Amino acid sequence: MFKAVVIEKNDQGYRSSLQELDDSQLPEGDVTVKVSHSTLNYKDGLAITGKGPVVRKFPMVPGIDLVGEVEESSHPDYKVGDLVLLNGWGVGEGHWGGLAQKARVKGDWLVPLPSKFTPAQAMSIGTAGYTAMLCVLALERQGVKPEDGEILVTGAAGGVGSVAISLLSHLGYQVVAATGRPDDADYLKSLGAVDIIERSQLSEPGKPLAKERWAGAVDVVGSHTLANVCASTRYRGVVTACGLAGGMDFPSTVAPFILRGVTLVGIDSVMCPREERLEAWQRLAKDLDITKLEAISQEVALSEAIPMAEKLLKGEVRGRLVVDVNA
């Protein structure tokens, strides 16, 4: 038997609860992982509360991240005792995820846990930090250099934003953080932000083109914020888009792209090819200051995951939420 958060939908409605399950109930897969830690991401919050159409079949164990030890394996790359982690691939949506003490998954979805990180540290990074690294890699591939100018990070106090600021500042970029929580200014500066702007400067409808400022950007908000970021990006600047906390719409014009040559790069962390995942985790091991992880994250027990999901969606959580599934 093992404990898990389970989401159910039936004639009585939609509900999430902590349950005890039997190993025989685990889904198909060629690797069984004894999970040590998972996380709570925005998508998990939507799944647990039912406030977004995330879950595709029921019952579902949420949790788009997990880390742990291989318990059983018929996959050629993994043996019993290996430490592995998983981000995305639809777990927690269409396949049982990481908010449980056990998970059975496809071995092709796993990557080895980098030796630099403990399991808890890996989940302090999680999908959010891995996505932030994908954004940084995209900026680098598009030729954005530290000397080119300021890099904007929106949703800065969240998981993606926190890790992105830490990474970019470590690499020598001048990072400006946009946040709706002015009380987090000291926290953001401790991660490496050189300036803080109020998110309201970006969240209202704006002009097709604004004054040029950003050499690059990491946006997790979407909607008017992303449109305004593009409108104020400098000639040949690069904007990476990886989230929709402000909405799925993109009320922009072609002006930034055809008049300033701005590049908008979409970042998908869910189905990202394994080679790019491995590169991202290798770079995280190299370029992320692990001393910052304690400030970025807080740890909660599996029994706290459901109430914390509500707080996460209300914007009451700073940084990363790591779930100790055995606490």
XYZ file of C-alpha atoms in Angstrom, residues 55-318:
264
model
C -6.849 16.201 -15.932
C -7.763 14.122 -18.965
C -8.980 10.943 -17.250
C -10.108 9.851 -13.815
C -9.144 8.787 -11.245
C -5.851 10.687 -11.503
C -2.838 11.127 -9.249
C -1.552 14.678 -9.911
C 2.052 15.845 -9.811
C 4.019 16.725 -12.945
C 7.370 16.216 -11.168
C 8.887 13.368 -9.225
C 12.234 12.149 -7.987
C 13.099 8.868 -6.349
C 14.739 5.465 -6.473
C 14.044 2.781 -9.056
C 12.244 -0.118 -7.352
C 11.560 -2.282 -10.429
C 12.714 -1.903 -14.025
C 12.511 -3.720 -17.344
C 13.973 -0.693 -19.148
C 17.555 -1.151 -20.411
C 18.764 2.232 -19.117
C 17.686 1.835 -15.492
C 18.297 -0.700 -12.755
C 17.052 -1.118 -9.205
C 18.575 1.533 -6.936
C 19.142 4.183 -9.619
C 18.124 7.719 -8.658
C 15.930 9.280 -11.327
C 13.699 12.282 -11.914
C 10.818 13.095 -14.204
C 9.299 16.346 -15.477
C 6.195 16.565 -17.652
C 5.374 13.964 -20.337
C 1.710 14.273 -19.337
C 2.111 12.703 -15.897
C -0.443 14.126 -13.525
C -2.691 14.792 -16.520
C -3.163 11.577 -18.495
C -0.850 9.270 -16.526
C -0.560 8.998 -12.752
C 1.979 11.478 -11.430
C 4.319 12.240 -8.583
C 2.102 13.252 -5.651
C 2.312 9.710 -4.343
C 4.782 7.423 -2.614
C 5.070 5.274 -5.740
C 4.871 5.870 -9.492
C 5.020 3.561 -12.487
C 6.113 5.280 -15.687
C 7.846 4.789 -19.013
C 11.612 4.682 -18.591
C 12.004 6.903 -21.653
C 10.452 9.721 -19.606
C 13.124 9.565 -16.920
C 16.512 11.241 -16.652
C 19.244 10.374 -14.149
C 19.385 12.581 -11.072
C 22.502 14.791 -11.453
C 24.988 13.919 -8.707
C 25.237 17.594 -7.685
C 21.648 17.609 -6.392
C 19.914 15.815 -3.556
C 16.393 14.593 -4.380
C 14.894 17.513 -2.457
C 17.127 19.998 -4.289
C 16.105 18.505 -7.635
C 12.479 19.150 -6.773
C 13.311 22.664 -5.567
C 14.243 23.093 -9.219
C 11.548 20.826 -10.685
C 9.620 21.573 -13.854
C 9.725 25.299 -13.075
C 13.515 25.437 -12.869
C 13.987 23.092 -15.799
C 11.659 25.320 -17.835
C 13.636 28.380 -16.755
C 16.800 26.685 -18.006
C 15.132 25.921 -21.347
C 14.351 29.652 -21.614
C 17.966 30.588 -20.870
C 19.219 28.069 -23.441
C 16.843 29.554 -26.018
C 18.117 33.086 -25.326
C 21.685 31.831 -25.756
C 20.886 29.993 -28.998
C 19.330 33.175 -30.376
C 22.560 35.026 -29.628
C 21.491 37.140 -26.626
C 24.615 38.056 -24.639
C 24.981 39.732 -21.233
C 26.389 42.869 -22.811
C 23.312 43.292 -25.047
C 21.180 44.839 -22.292
C 18.530 44.132 -19.713
C 16.626 40.856 -19.513
C 13.072 41.013 -18.162
C 11.583 38.193 -16.104
C 7.816 38.349 -15.517
C 6.021 36.495 -12.740
C 9.351 36.898 -11.051
C 8.487 35.623 -7.582
C 7.069 32.348 -8.900
C 8.973 29.136 -9.499
C 10.075 29.757 -13.088
C 10.852 33.403 -12.393
C 12.891 32.719 -9.261
C 15.142 30.169 -10.950
C 15.412 32.235 -14.145
C 16.642 35.268 -12.186
C 19.203 33.171 -10.324
C 20.481 31.545 -13.520
C 20.621 34.714 -15.611
C 22.344 36.773 -12.932
C 24.910 33.997 -12.388
C 25.637 34.088 -16.133
C 26.245 37.846 -16.019
C 22.957 39.224 -17.345
C 21.317 42.370 -15.977
C 17.953 41.063 -14.800
C 14.841 43.159 -14.198
C 12.041 41.437 -12.275
C 8.353 42.201 -12.809
C 6.127 41.298 -9.874
C 2.784 42.189 -8.373
C 4.125 41.657 -4.870
C 6.298 44.619 -3.846
C 7.078 42.912 -0.529
C 9.169 40.417 -2.509
C 11.631 43.051 -3.733
C 14.374 42.069 -1.283
C 13.890 38.394 -2.126
C 14.173 39.068 -5.863
C 17.280 41.198 -5.396
C 18.837 38.437 -3.294
C 18.425 36.149 -6.314
C 20.237 38.655 -8.520
C 17.646 41.094 -9.894
C 19.110 44.584 -10.378
C 15.745 46.333 -10.682
C 12.091 45.655 -9.854
C 9.067 46.881 -11.803
C 5.376 46.619 -10.889
C 3.518 44.096 -13.034
C 0.711 46.619 -13.618
C 3.100 48.421 -15.983
C 2.731 45.427 -18.305
C -0.661 43.884 -17.579
C -2.952 46.525 -19.150
C -3.576 46.956 -22.899
C -0.664 48.842 -24.450
C 0.618 50.267 -27.707
C 1.687 48.118 -30.684
C 5.206 49.498 -30.171
C 6.615 50.971 -26.985
C 9.989 52.417 -26.055
C 12.730 49.856 -26.660
C 14.171 48.442 -23.443
C 14.619 44.657 -23.233
C 17.362 42.695 -24.961
C 15.522 39.550 -23.964
C 12.753 38.285 -21.723
C 11.374 35.258 -19.933
C 7.583 35.481 -19.763
C 5.325 33.174 -17.755
C 2.213 35.370 -17.873
C 0.979 35.622 -21.470
C -1.953 37.850 -22.474
C -1.373 41.643 -22.352
C 1.862 41.175 -20.425
C 3.474 39.173 -23.220
C 2.140 41.627 -25.817
C 3.650 44.576 -23.930
C 6.944 42.760 -23.406
C 7.225 42.163 -27.152
C 6.264 45.786 -27.866
C 9.098 47.082 -25.645
C 11.781 44.621 -26.732
C 14.794 46.112 -28.475
C 15.709 45.636 -32.107
C 16.558 41.957 -32.727
C 15.700 41.095 -29.118
C 14.353 37.719 -28.052
C 11.309 36.888 -25.918
C 10.756 33.384 -24.537
C 7.172 32.458 -23.649
C 6.547 29.545 -21.280
C 3.384 30.259 -19.304
C -0.162 31.571 -19.215
C -0.730 32.737 -15.643
C -2.411 35.880 -17.044
C -4.375 34.152 -19.782
C -4.013 32.187 -23.019
C -4.733 35.158 -25.280
C -2.012 37.164 -27.019
C -3.470 40.578 -27.978
C -0.480 41.793 -29.970
C 0.284 43.032 -33.480
C 2.946 42.038 -35.973
C 4.725 45.383 -35.421
C 7.477 44.178 -33.028
C 8.282 41.282 -35.331
C 8.351 43.016 -38.720
C 9.610 46.447 -37.634
C 12.133 45.480 -34.959
C 12.911 41.892 -35.899
C 11.894 40.648 -32.452
C 11.950 36.866 -32.063
C 9.271 35.140 -29.971
C 10.348 31.658 -28.898
C 7.836 29.204 -27.498
C 9.125 27.001 -24.680
C 7.473 23.617 -24.188
C 8.724 21.677 -21.205
C 6.148 18.871 -21.278
C 7.079 17.022 -24.479
C 10.594 18.432 -24.845
C 12.956 15.830 -26.411
C 15.120 13.839 -24.013
C 18.387 15.246 -25.409
C 17.321 18.793 -24.560
C 16.158 17.693 -21.099
C 19.552 16.167 -20.402
C 21.275 19.349 -21.603
C 19.028 21.486 -19.402
C 19.725 19.408 -16.280
C 23.455 19.331 -17.021
C 23.455 23.117 -17.311
C 21.420 23.463 -14.119
C 24.068 21.407 -12.326
C 26.733 23.716 -13.739
C 25.104 27.171 -13.583
C 22.576 27.174 -10.748
C 23.828 28.399 -7.393
C 22.449 25.677 -5.117
C 22.888 27.937 -2.092
C 19.923 29.929 -3.470
C 17.618 26.899 -3.481
C 16.777 27.207 0.206
C 15.482 30.742 -0.359
C 13.618 29.711 -3.500
C 11.712 26.772 -2.016
C 9.661 25.590 0.926
C 8.852 21.995 1.837
C 5.412 20.633 2.709
C 4.031 17.180 3.493
C 1.871 15.159 1.114
C -1.115 15.799 3.400
C -0.674 19.554 2.845
C -0.686 19.390 -0.958
C -4.438 19.881 -1.403
C -4.823 23.036 0.750
C -1.568 24.477 -0.628
C -2.905 24.136 -4.176
C -5.549 26.766 -3.392
C -2.926 29.138 -2.018
C -0.743 28.597 -5.074
C -3.519 29.650 -7.452
C -4.255 32.731 -5.341
C -0.640 33.893 -5.747
C 0.076 33.401 -2.050
C 3.104 31.150 -2.602
C 6.601 32.440 -3.315
